[in-house]
Short mmCIF file of C-alpha atoms in Angstrom, two decimals:
data_model
loop_
_atom_site.label_atom_id
_atom_site.label_comp_id
_atom_site.label_asym_id
_atom_site.label_seq_id
_atom_site.Cartn_x
_atom_site.Cartn_y
_atom_site.Cartn_z
CA UNK A 1 -45.28 -1.74 -41.55
CA UNK A 2 -44.24 1.89 -41.43
CA UNK A 3 -45.82 4.06 -43.87
CA UNK A 4 -43.13 6.43 -45.90
CA UNK A 5 -44.16 9.91 -46.22
CA UNK A 6 -42.00 12.92 -48.11
CA UNK A 7 -42.23 16.53 -46.39
CA UNK A 8 -44.70 18.68 -48.21
CA UNK A 9 -42.63 21.91 -47.63
CA UNK A 10 -41.26 23.84 -50.74
CA UNK A 11 -37.65 24.04 -49.08
CA UNK A 12 -35.57 21.77 -46.54
CA UNK A 13 -35.24 24.16 -43.67
CA UNK A 14 -32.28 23.14 -41.44
CA UNK A 15 -31.16 20.10 -43.14
CA UNK A 16 -30.94 16.71 -42.12
CA UNK A 17 -28.97 15.24 -44.93
CA UNK A 18 -25.45 15.36 -46.50
CA UNK A 19 -25.12 15.26 -50.00
CA UNK A 20 -24.24 12.03 -52.37
CA UNK A 21 -20.93 13.44 -53.84
CA UNK A 22 -19.83 13.44 -49.84
CA UNK A 23 -20.51 9.86 -49.45
CA UNK A 24 -18.68 9.08 -52.51
CA UNK A 25 -15.63 10.76 -51.56
CA UNK A 26 -15.49 9.29 -48.57
CA UNK A 27 -16.10 5.56 -49.88
CA UNK A 28 -13.10 6.31 -51.99
CA UNK A 29 -11.17 7.14 -48.95
CA UNK A 30 -11.64 3.44 -47.92
CA UNK A 31 -8.95 2.48 -50.85
CA UNK A 32 -5.22 2.43 -50.33
CA UNK A 33 -3.39 5.23 -52.53
CA UNK A 34 -6.61 7.13 -53.53
CA UNK A 35 -7.22 10.23 -54.41
CA UNK A 36 -11.11 11.30 -54.20
CA UNK A 37 -11.83 14.34 -56.37
CA UNK A 38 -15.24 16.11 -56.93
CA UNK A 39 -15.85 17.42 -60.55
CA UNK A 40 -17.36 20.92 -59.53
CA UNK A 41 -16.52 23.94 -58.03
CA UNK A 42 -14.09 24.69 -55.16
CA UNK A 43 -16.63 25.24 -53.05
CA UNK A 44 -18.51 22.00 -53.19
CA UNK A 45 -14.76 20.58 -52.19
CA UNK A 46 -14.29 22.95 -49.54
CA UNK A 47 -17.24 22.05 -47.75
CA UNK A 48 -16.94 18.33 -47.77
CA UNK A 49 -13.23 18.63 -46.99
CA UNK A 50 -14.44 20.67 -43.59
CA UNK A 51 -16.99 18.39 -42.72
CA UNK A 52 -14.44 15.12 -42.95
CA UNK A 53 -11.81 17.33 -41.09
CA UNK A 54 -13.92 17.96 -37.94
CA UNK A 55 -15.28 15.07 -37.74
CA UNK A 56 -12.75 12.54 -38.32
CA UNK A 57 -9.91 15.34 -36.93
CA UNK A 58 -7.36 13.72 -39.69
CA UNK A 59 -5.83 15.09 -42.60
CA UNK A 60 -8.27 14.47 -45.45
CA UNK A 61 -6.87 14.11 -49.20
CA UNK A 62 -9.39 15.83 -51.48
CA UNK A 63 -9.45 17.24 -54.75
CA UNK A 64 -10.97 19.35 -57.31
CA UNK A 65 -11.67 20.18 -60.93
CA UNK A 66 -11.98 23.79 -60.02
CA UNK A 67 -14.95 24.55 -62.42
CA UNK A 68 -15.75 28.62 -62.80
CA UNK A 69 -18.65 30.18 -64.17
CA UNK A 70 -17.24 29.78 -67.87
CA UNK A 71 -16.12 26.45 -67.51
CA UNK A 72 -19.41 25.22 -66.27
CA UNK A 73 -21.09 26.82 -69.64
CA UNK A 74 -18.57 25.83 -71.93
CA UNK A 75 -17.97 22.39 -70.83
CA UNK A 76 -15.40 21.01 -68.23
CA UNK A 77 -13.35 18.49 -70.18
CA UNK A 78 -10.36 20.81 -69.91
CA UNK A 79 -10.69 20.93 -66.53
CA UNK A 80 -10.79 17.55 -65.92
CA UNK A 81 -7.95 17.00 -68.25
CA UNK A 82 -5.71 19.31 -66.10
CA UNK A 83 -6.79 18.01 -62.88
CA UNK A 84 -6.20 14.58 -63.79
CA UNK A 85 -2.57 15.34 -65.64
CA UNK A 86 -1.54 17.37 -62.52
CA UNK A 87 -2.36 14.67 -60.13
CA UNK A 88 -0.69 12.06 -61.87
CA UNK A 89 2.60 14.28 -62.35
CA UNK A 90 2.78 15.29 -58.51
CA UNK A 91 0.91 12.40 -56.82
CA UNK A 92 0.77 9.31 -58.55
CA UNK A 93 -2.31 7.36 -57.00
CA UNK A 94 -2.96 4.14 -57.97
CA UNK A 95 -6.65 4.88 -57.68
CA UNK A 96 -8.36 8.35 -59.05
CA UNK A 97 -11.97 8.56 -57.83
CA UNK A 98 -13.89 11.16 -59.38
CA UNK A 99 -17.63 12.07 -58.26
CA UNK A 100 -19.70 14.77 -59.67
CA UNK A 101 -21.99 17.42 -58.18
CA UNK A 102 -24.75 19.53 -58.96
CA UNK A 103 -23.02 22.15 -60.85
CA UNK A 104 -21.50 20.16 -63.20
CA UNK A 105 -24.65 17.47 -63.47
CA UNK A 106 -27.03 20.27 -64.09
CA UNK A 107 -24.79 21.18 -67.34
CA UNK A 108 -24.95 17.56 -68.24
CA UNK A 109 -21.16 17.12 -68.89
CA UNK A 110 -20.58 13.53 -70.47
CA UNK A 111 -17.72 12.62 -67.80
CA UNK A 112 -17.26 9.29 -68.90
CA UNK A 113 -16.46 10.36 -72.72
CA UNK A 114 -14.50 12.89 -71.31
CA UNK A 115 -12.46 9.98 -69.57
CA UNK A 116 -12.16 7.97 -72.83
CA UNK A 117 -10.52 10.70 -74.99
CA UNK A 118 -8.25 12.12 -72.14
CA UNK A 119 -6.85 8.20 -71.90
CA UNK A 120 -6.20 8.42 -75.44
CA UNK A 121 -4.35 11.37 -75.34
CA UNK A 122 -2.05 10.71 -72.22
CA UNK A 123 -1.00 6.80 -72.57
CA UNK A 124 1.10 7.61 -69.20
CA UNK A 125 -2.20 7.71 -67.41
CA UNK A 126 -2.72 3.69 -67.96
CA UNK A 127 -1.10 2.87 -64.71
CA UNK A 128 -3.75 5.06 -62.78
CA UNK A 129 -7.56 4.02 -62.06
CA UNK A 130 -9.73 6.42 -62.82
CA UNK A 131 -13.15 5.53 -61.42
CA UNK A 132 -16.31 7.88 -62.51
CA UNK A 133 -19.76 7.94 -60.76
CA UNK A 134 -22.64 10.01 -61.17
CA UNK A 135 -23.60 12.16 -58.19
CA UNK A 136 -25.77 15.14 -58.16
CA UNK A 137 -26.45 16.73 -54.87
CA UNK A 138 -30.07 16.87 -55.71
CA UNK A 139 -30.81 13.08 -55.91
CA UNK A 140 -30.42 10.93 -52.66
CA UNK A 141 -28.20 11.38 -49.97
CA UNK A 142 -25.05 10.45 -48.31
CA UNK A 143 -25.42 6.71 -48.21
CA UNK A 144 -26.53 6.63 -52.04
CA UNK A 145 -23.53 8.41 -53.15
CA UNK A 146 -21.82 5.74 -50.93
CA UNK A 147 -23.45 2.99 -52.87
CA UNK A 148 -22.85 4.20 -55.94
CA UNK A 149 -19.16 4.38 -55.47
CA UNK A 150 -18.98 0.64 -53.89
CA UNK A 151 -20.71 -0.36 -56.80
CA UNK A 152 -18.50 1.38 -59.27
CA UNK A 153 -15.42 -0.21 -57.23
CA UNK A 154 -16.98 -3.59 -58.01
CA UNK A 155 -17.85 -3.01 -61.48
CA UNK A 156 -14.23 -1.62 -62.33
CA UNK A 157 -12.00 -4.13 -60.39
CA UNK A 158 -14.20 -7.17 -59.75
CA UNK A 159 -13.46 -10.56 -62.23
CA UNK A 160 -13.62 -14.29 -61.57
CA UNK A 161 -10.83 -16.17 -60.37
CA UNK A 162 -9.54 -19.60 -60.94
CA UNK A 163 -8.27 -20.39 -57.55
CA UNK A 164 -10.31 -19.16 -54.39
CA UNK A 165 -9.01 -18.88 -50.66
CA UNK A 166 -10.88 -20.88 -48.61
CA UNK A 167 -10.32 -18.49 -45.78
CA UNK A 168 -11.12 -15.08 -47.53
CA UNK A 169 -14.54 -13.22 -47.01
CA UNK A 170 -15.32 -10.05 -48.73
CA UNK A 171 -17.20 -7.71 -46.58
CA UNK A 172 -18.96 -4.73 -48.41
CA UNK A 173 -19.50 -2.22 -45.64
CA UNK A 174 -22.28 0.13 -45.18
CA UNK A 175 -21.64 4.41 -44.79
CA UNK A 176 -23.42 3.99 -41.36
CA UNK A 177 -20.36 1.88 -39.75
CA UNK A 178 -17.51 3.55 -38.36
CA UNK A 179 -13.99 2.80 -38.53
CA UNK A 180 -14.07 1.58 -35.05
CA UNK A 181 -17.10 -0.73 -36.53
CA UNK A 182 -15.12 -1.85 -39.19
CA UNK A 183 -12.15 -2.95 -36.74
CA UNK A 184 -14.91 -4.74 -34.61
CA UNK A 185 -15.96 -6.79 -37.51
CA UNK A 186 -12.47 -7.79 -38.56
CA UNK A 187 -11.54 -9.00 -35.12
CA UNK A 188 -14.63 -10.93 -35.04
CA UNK A 189 -14.30 -12.64 -38.47
CA UNK A 190 -10.92 -13.28 -37.22
CA UNK A 191 -11.89 -15.39 -34.18
CA UNK A 192 -13.08 -17.97 -36.65
CA UNK A 193 -9.70 -18.31 -38.84
CA UNK A 194 -11.14 -16.59 -41.54
CA UNK A 195 -9.55 -13.13 -43.13
CA UNK A 196 -11.61 -10.53 -43.82
CA UNK A 197 -11.12 -7.90 -46.86
CA UNK A 198 -13.28 -4.85 -46.23
CA UNK A 199 -14.68 -2.54 -49.26
CA UNK A 200 -13.91 0.08 -48.20
CA UNK A 201 -12.05 -0.13 -45.49
CA UNK A 202 -11.98 3.35 -43.78
CA UNK A 203 -10.67 1.66 -40.98
CA UNK A 204 -7.55 1.56 -42.34
CA UNK A 205 -7.38 5.53 -43.38
CA UNK A 206 -9.70 7.17 -41.03
CA UNK A 207 -8.89 5.11 -37.81
CA UNK A 208 -6.66 8.17 -36.05
CA UNK A 209 -3.06 6.69 -36.55
CA UNK A 210 -0.10 8.52 -37.27
CA UNK A 211 2.01 7.83 -40.52
CA UNK A 212 5.33 7.76 -40.26
CA UNK A 213 5.90 9.86 -43.68
CA UNK A 214 3.15 12.28 -45.37
CA UNK A 215 1.32 11.04 -48.38
CA UNK A 216 -0.69 13.39 -50.44
CA UNK A 217 -3.07 10.22 -50.66
CA UNK A 218 -5.19 8.32 -48.34
CA UNK A 219 -3.24 6.16 -45.67
CA UNK A 220 -4.49 2.84 -45.93
CA UNK A 221 -7.37 0.93 -46.81
CA UNK A 222 -8.50 -1.86 -48.99
CA UNK A 223 -5.34 -2.64 -51.36
CA UNK A 224 -5.04 -2.64 -55.10
CA UNK A 225 -3.87 -6.16 -54.77
CA UNK A 226 -7.53 -7.38 -52.82
CA UNK A 227 -9.09 -5.42 -55.33
CA UNK A 228 -8.19 -7.51 -58.23
CA UNK A 229 -8.58 -10.68 -56.49
CA UNK A 230 -12.39 -9.95 -54.80
CA UNK A 231 -13.35 -13.15 -56.92
CA UNK A 232 -11.15 -15.44 -55.37
CA UNK A 233 -13.04 -15.22 -52.03
CA UNK A 234 -15.10 -17.82 -50.26
CA UNK A 235 -17.99 -15.73 -49.21
CA UNK A 236 -19.37 -11.97 -49.79
CA UNK A 237 -20.80 -10.33 -46.58
CA UNK A 238 -22.72 -7.59 -47.48
CA UNK A 239 -23.33 -5.06 -44.38
CA UNK A 240 -27.03 -2.56 -44.29
CA UNK A 241 -29.40 -2.42 -47.52
CA UNK A 242 -27.42 0.24 -49.28
CA UNK A 243 -25.11 -2.63 -49.88
CA UNK A 244 -27.29 -4.94 -51.84
CA UNK A 245 -26.77 -3.63 -55.62
CA UNK A 246 -22.58 -3.88 -54.99
CA UNK A 247 -23.27 -7.36 -53.49
CA UNK A 248 -25.71 -8.55 -56.12
CA UNK A 249 -22.97 -7.19 -59.39
CA UNK A 250 -20.10 -8.93 -57.42
CA UNK A 251 -21.73 -12.11 -57.21
CA UNK A 252 -22.73 -11.80 -60.61
CA UNK A 253 -19.10 -10.70 -61.60
CA UNK A 254 -17.54 -13.22 -59.62
CA UNK A 255 -20.23 -16.26 -58.93
CA UNK A 256 -19.14 -15.88 -54.94
CA UNK A 257 -22.44 -15.81 -53.15
CA UNK A 258 -23.46 -13.11 -50.67
CA UNK A 259 -25.50 -12.87 -47.46
CA UNK A 260 -26.90 -9.27 -46.36
CA UNK A 261 -27.20 -8.67 -42.63
CA UNK A 262 -29.27 -5.14 -42.42
CA UNK A 263 -27.68 -4.71 -39.14
CA UNK A 264 -25.19 -5.62 -36.55
CA UNK A 265 -26.42 -3.73 -33.55
CA UNK A 266 -28.54 -5.88 -31.19
CA UNK A 267 -28.53 -9.36 -30.18
CA UNK A 268 -30.33 -11.10 -32.47
CA UNK A 269 -28.81 -9.69 -35.60
CA UNK A 270 -25.45 -10.40 -33.69
CA UNK A 271 -26.39 -13.93 -33.03
CA UNK A 272 -26.89 -14.07 -37.05
CA UNK A 273 -23.95 -12.96 -38.07
CA UNK A 274 -21.99 -15.15 -35.53
CA UNK A 275 -23.82 -18.42 -36.46
CA UNK A 276 -22.93 -17.50 -40.03
CA UNK A 277 -19.19 -16.92 -39.38
CA UNK A 278 -19.44 -20.37 -37.50
CA UNK A 279 -21.22 -22.28 -40.61
CA UNK A 280 -18.68 -20.78 -42.84
CA UNK A 281 -15.50 -21.78 -41.13
CA UNK A 282 -16.59 -25.09 -39.79
CA UNK A 283 -15.79 -24.29 -36.03
CA UNK A 284 -17.96 -23.54 -33.14
CA UNK A 285 -18.13 -19.78 -31.50
CA UNK A 286 -15.24 -19.10 -29.68
CA UNK A 287 -15.71 -19.02 -25.53
CA UNK A 288 -14.27 -15.40 -25.90
CA UNK A 289 -17.59 -14.32 -27.97
CA UNK A 290 -19.91 -16.61 -25.98
CA UNK A 291 -18.87 -14.18 -22.87
CA UNK A 292 -19.48 -11.40 -24.82
CA UNK A 293 -23.00 -12.45 -25.42
CA UNK A 294 -23.78 -13.21 -21.94
CA UNK A 295 -22.45 -9.40 -20.85
CA UNK A 296 -24.76 -8.06 -23.92
CA UNK A 297 -27.65 -9.81 -22.53
CA UNK A 298 -26.64 -8.72 -18.34
CA UNK A 299 -26.43 -5.39 -20.19
CA UNK A 300 -29.60 -5.00 -21.88
CA UNK A 301 -31.48 -6.78 -19.05
CA UNK A 302 -29.77 -3.96 -16.65
CA UNK A 303 -30.74 -1.06 -19.08
CA UNK A 304 -33.88 -1.94 -20.31
CA UNK A 305 -35.49 -0.80 -16.64
CA UNK A 306 -34.34 2.64 -17.67
CA UNK A 307 -35.41 2.45 -21.34
CA UNK A 308 -38.80 0.72 -21.20
CA UNK A 309 -41.57 3.26 -22.17
CA UNK A 310 -39.15 6.06 -23.47
CA UNK A 311 -39.94 7.85 -26.52
CA UNK A 312 -36.98 8.49 -28.70
CA UNK A 313 -36.73 10.87 -31.58
CA UNK A 314 -34.23 9.51 -34.24
CA UNK A 315 -32.85 11.40 -37.55
CA UNK A 316 -30.42 9.31 -39.45
CA UNK A 317 -29.77 8.13 -42.69
CA UNK A 318 -31.66 5.03 -43.67
CA UNK A 319 -29.70 2.06 -42.74
CA UNK A 320 -28.00 3.88 -39.43
CA UNK A 321 -32.11 4.84 -38.74
CA UNK A 322 -32.90 1.00 -39.16
CA UNK A 323 -30.07 -0.16 -36.95
CA UNK A 324 -30.57 2.05 -33.83
CA UNK A 325 -34.15 2.43 -34.45
CA UNK A 326 -34.97 -1.71 -34.39
CA UNK A 327 -32.14 -1.74 -31.20
CA UNK A 328 -34.15 1.12 -29.05
CA UNK A 329 -37.49 -0.71 -30.18
CA UNK A 330 -35.79 -4.28 -28.58
CA UNK A 331 -34.93 -1.68 -25.55
CA UNK A 332 -38.80 -0.79 -25.36
CA UNK A 333 -38.65 2.68 -26.93
CA UNK A 334 -41.37 4.30 -28.58
CA UNK A 335 -39.77 6.06 -32.17
CA UNK A 336 -40.60 8.95 -33.70
CA UNK A 337 -38.16 8.74 -36.89
CA UNK A 338 -37.09 11.19 -39.78
CA UNK A 339 -34.59 10.27 -42.57
CA UNK A 340 -32.68 11.32 -45.39
CA UNK A 341 -33.54 9.35 -48.39
CA UNK A 342 -35.62 6.29 -49.79
CA UNK A 343 -34.73 3.02 -49.02
CA UNK A 344 -36.90 -0.17 -49.26
CA UNK A 345 -36.02 -1.38 -45.54
CA UNK A 346 -37.85 1.53 -44.16
CA UNK A 347 -41.40 0.37 -44.84
CA UNK A 348 -40.20 -2.61 -42.46
CA UNK A 349 -39.78 -0.67 -39.51
CA UNK A 350 -42.94 -1.39 -36.89
CA UNK A 351 -43.84 1.58 -36.35
CA UNK A 352 -46.78 3.93 -37.68
CA UNK A 353 -44.52 6.58 -39.92
CA UNK A 354 -41.10 7.23 -41.34
CA UNK A 355 -41.03 10.54 -42.77
CA UNK A 356 -37.94 11.84 -45.39
CA UNK A 357 -37.33 15.28 -44.24
CA UNK A 358 -35.08 17.79 -42.13
CA UNK A 359 -34.13 18.86 -38.97
CA UNK A 360 -37.25 21.25 -38.61
CA UNK A 361 -39.57 17.97 -39.11
CA UNK A 362 -37.70 16.26 -36.33
CA UNK A 363 -37.96 18.60 -33.99
CA UNK A 364 -41.76 18.86 -34.69
CA UNK A 365 -41.76 15.31 -33.86
CA UNK A 366 -39.80 15.37 -30.78
CA UNK A 367 -41.72 17.89 -28.57
CA UNK A 368 -42.73 15.40 -25.97
CA UNK A 369 -40.01 12.93 -26.35
CA UNK A 370 -37.52 11.94 -23.79
CA UNK A 371 -34.36 11.47 -25.85
CA UNK A 372 -33.13 13.03 -29.39
CA UNK A 373 -30.84 10.88 -31.29
CA UNK A 374 -28.72 12.54 -34.68
CA UNK A 375 -25.89 14.31 -35.70
CA UNK A 376 -24.32 17.67 -34.40
CA UNK A 377 -26.60 19.91 -36.36
CA UNK A 378 -29.54 18.77 -33.78
CA UNK A 379 -27.68 20.12 -30.71
CA UNK A 380 -29.31 23.36 -30.77
CA UNK A 381 -32.70 21.68 -31.37
CA UNK A 382 -32.04 19.64 -28.01
CA UNK A 383 -31.33 22.72 -26.25
CA UNK A 384 -34.47 24.26 -27.48
CA UNK A 385 -36.42 21.21 -26.51
CA UNK A 386 -34.72 20.92 -23.21
CA UNK A 387 -33.88 17.27 -24.42
CA UNK A 388 -30.97 14.86 -23.42
CA UNK A 389 -28.98 14.44 -26.78
CA UNK A 390 -27.05 11.51 -28.24
CA UNK A 391 -24.66 11.74 -31.23
CA UNK A 392 -24.63 9.55 -34.09
CA UNK A 393 -23.91 9.33 -37.52
CA UNK A 394 -21.98 12.07 -39.42
CA UNK A 395 -20.82 14.98 -39.11
CA UNK A 396 -20.01 14.96 -34.71
CA UNK A 397 -17.96 17.93 -34.77
CA UNK A 398 -18.42 18.52 -31.12
CA UNK A 399 -17.12 15.65 -29.50
CA UNK A 400 -13.87 13.57 -30.45
CA UNK A 401 -14.13 9.91 -30.61
CA UNK A 402 -16.66 9.47 -33.07
CA UNK A 403 -14.64 7.36 -35.41
CA UNK A 404 -13.82 4.89 -32.85
CA UNK A 405 -17.56 4.67 -31.48
CA UNK A 406 -18.49 1.35 -31.83
CA UNK A 407 -22.10 -0.30 -32.07
CA UNK A 408 -21.95 -3.72 -33.70
CA UNK A 409 -21.34 -6.95 -32.62
CA UNK A 410 -22.10 -8.34 -28.55
CA UNK A 411 -19.43 -5.68 -27.39
CA UNK A 412 -21.08 -2.62 -29.45
CA UNK A 413 -24.52 -3.54 -28.44
CA UNK A 414 -23.67 -3.95 -24.62
CA UNK A 415 -21.62 -0.45 -24.43
CA UNK A 416 -24.97 1.28 -26.86
CA UNK A 417 -27.33 0.13 -24.01
CA UNK A 418 -25.25 1.17 -21.14
CA UNK A 419 -25.03 4.61 -23.16
CA UNK A 420 -28.62 4.65 -23.17
CA UNK A 421 -29.47 3.81 -19.95
CA UNK A 422 -26.95 6.23 -18.63
CA UNK A 423 -28.24 9.26 -20.83
CA UNK A 424 -31.76 8.59 -19.18
CA UNK A 425 -30.02 8.30 -15.42
CA UNK A 426 -28.70 11.60 -15.97
CA UNK A 427 -31.66 13.32 -16.49
CA UNK A 428 -33.10 11.72 -12.95
CA UNK A 429 -33.41 13.94 -10.36
CA UNK A 430 -31.30 13.66 -7.46
CA UNK A 431 -33.14 14.18 -4.21
CA UNK A 432 -31.75 17.08 -1.98
CA UNK A 433 -32.23 17.49 1.73
CA UNK A 434 -36.04 19.58 0.97
CA UNK A 435 -37.06 17.31 -1.28
CA UNK A 436 -36.78 13.65 0.27
CA UNK A 437 -39.32 13.58 2.49
CA UNK A 438 -42.87 13.27 2.00
CA UNK A 439 -44.88 16.41 1.30
CA UNK A 440 -48.16 17.04 3.16
CA UNK A 441 -51.68 16.44 1.37
CA UNK A 442 -52.91 19.19 -0.57
CA UNK A 443 -56.15 19.65 1.21
CA UNK A 444 -54.67 19.80 4.59
CA UNK A 445 -52.63 22.85 5.75
CA UNK A 446 -49.21 22.47 5.78
CA UNK A 447 -47.30 22.13 9.10
CA UNK A 448 -44.02 23.24 7.75
CA UNK A 449 -42.32 26.46 9.57
CA UNK A 450 -42.87 29.71 7.69
CA UNK A 451 -40.35 31.44 9.30
CA UNK A 452 -37.81 31.23 6.14
CA UNK A 453 -35.04 28.46 5.59
CA UNK A 454 -33.25 28.82 8.63
CA UNK A 455 -36.21 27.38 10.65
CA UNK A 456 -37.21 30.75 12.49
CA UNK A 457 -39.17 29.93 15.49
CA UNK A 458 -37.71 26.32 15.16
CA UNK A 459 -34.08 27.27 14.76
CA UNK A 460 -32.73 24.75 16.72
CA UNK A 461 -34.66 21.90 14.07
CA UNK A 462 -34.16 20.83 11.01
CA UNK A 463 -36.11 21.43 8.61
CA UNK A 464 -37.33 17.51 8.34
CA UNK A 465 -37.50 17.63 12.53
CA UNK A 466 -39.93 20.60 12.43
CA UNK A 467 -42.42 18.42 10.33
CA UNK A 468 -42.37 15.46 12.44
CA UNK A 469 -44.71 14.96 15.67
CA UNK A 470 -43.15 12.55 17.95
CA UNK A 471 -45.00 10.59 19.82
CA UNK A 472 -44.35 10.05 23.38
CA UNK A 473 -44.96 6.47 24.68
CA UNK A 474 -47.60 6.88 28.02
CA UNK A 475 -46.50 6.32 31.31
CA UNK A 476 -48.14 3.42 33.26
#
């Protein structure tokens, strides 16, 4: 059981976390024809926009209520009303997702009351679903905002269904999963003849496809029809501890039972997921997955020779830390862990301590480690400490393809094992001609030529030959 501690510093130095409003905005991006909006200053939205554009390298739809100094003091109802009306006139999204920021939360705007008054004043907005979630920057972190947004989506749309689809499964996906992860999960579920409804589904909106036409809203994601029929599923699957509140609420509102998987990275975690799908479908595990499992076992066997006994420093959101951390422990590594926010699952990590801190804290703990894992803002730290560096989480802006990285299921686990082992292999010293022979003992004088690299008095001999005393067989 890990001891969860908080940093005692008066300020955050080189922050590790991203704020809750950004997490909520990304969750809303997993809904089709949705327009995420931050209730705050233009700078708040610009920051999030830049982060997502650099990470996903895609067009990111985000709007702002553009609060100024005056409107912040007097109240933001007029800004919210103008923003909502303009968005409806110009874009007509099916869903408008609004997340608050630290600016408006400090003022204390009663946005829920504002929205009721605006709805009464503008009946034409009845065809647009408006979702508001409270996400002050100074409370929680990225995955907390995501969790609150998904909870709000479930609260708004979920309702009991008279008829259930025997093959439909709802999947509540955590913020630590990439679009590539979600597509892999969907593919695995479909191998059992089941239909997966992902919520939120950023694999449909941020998977890097090129649309046929320009749209100012999200390019894909969970559809409105799927949201309205969440109660028609046979089962609910939640991935990540952050999804537990939404899964519990979905079960309460629809009567559909849920099962939570804390991770899908690792052999045992993938086994549990596959076994659950087999039980739901009543079908045996497909030969394709059996083959992938065998490949995963072989990869872990090959990789553990290079990962065993290594010390790894990792800084990530709690659920991402849990998924990678548990797999690293299974591969024989020791962990030094720093995370961003509180989570009930952190105490279950079988290490001494998990610190809720920043990148400065992580750097102090990574001094004598063999590998560093965190997002792209850790690259300078890795350079200062001369450590190999694996980029995980958000943002990753100095590499392309981060959205397509897969670390779930047998294939994702296999590829992650290879990546870890190859990272350590790349740091292995390669013998050179002047280092592959045995050096003489320290207490004996060296027999090597002292005349320079060309050999000097032994210029016709190689550096190796000049150190070897060849024995001549005695003549009878």
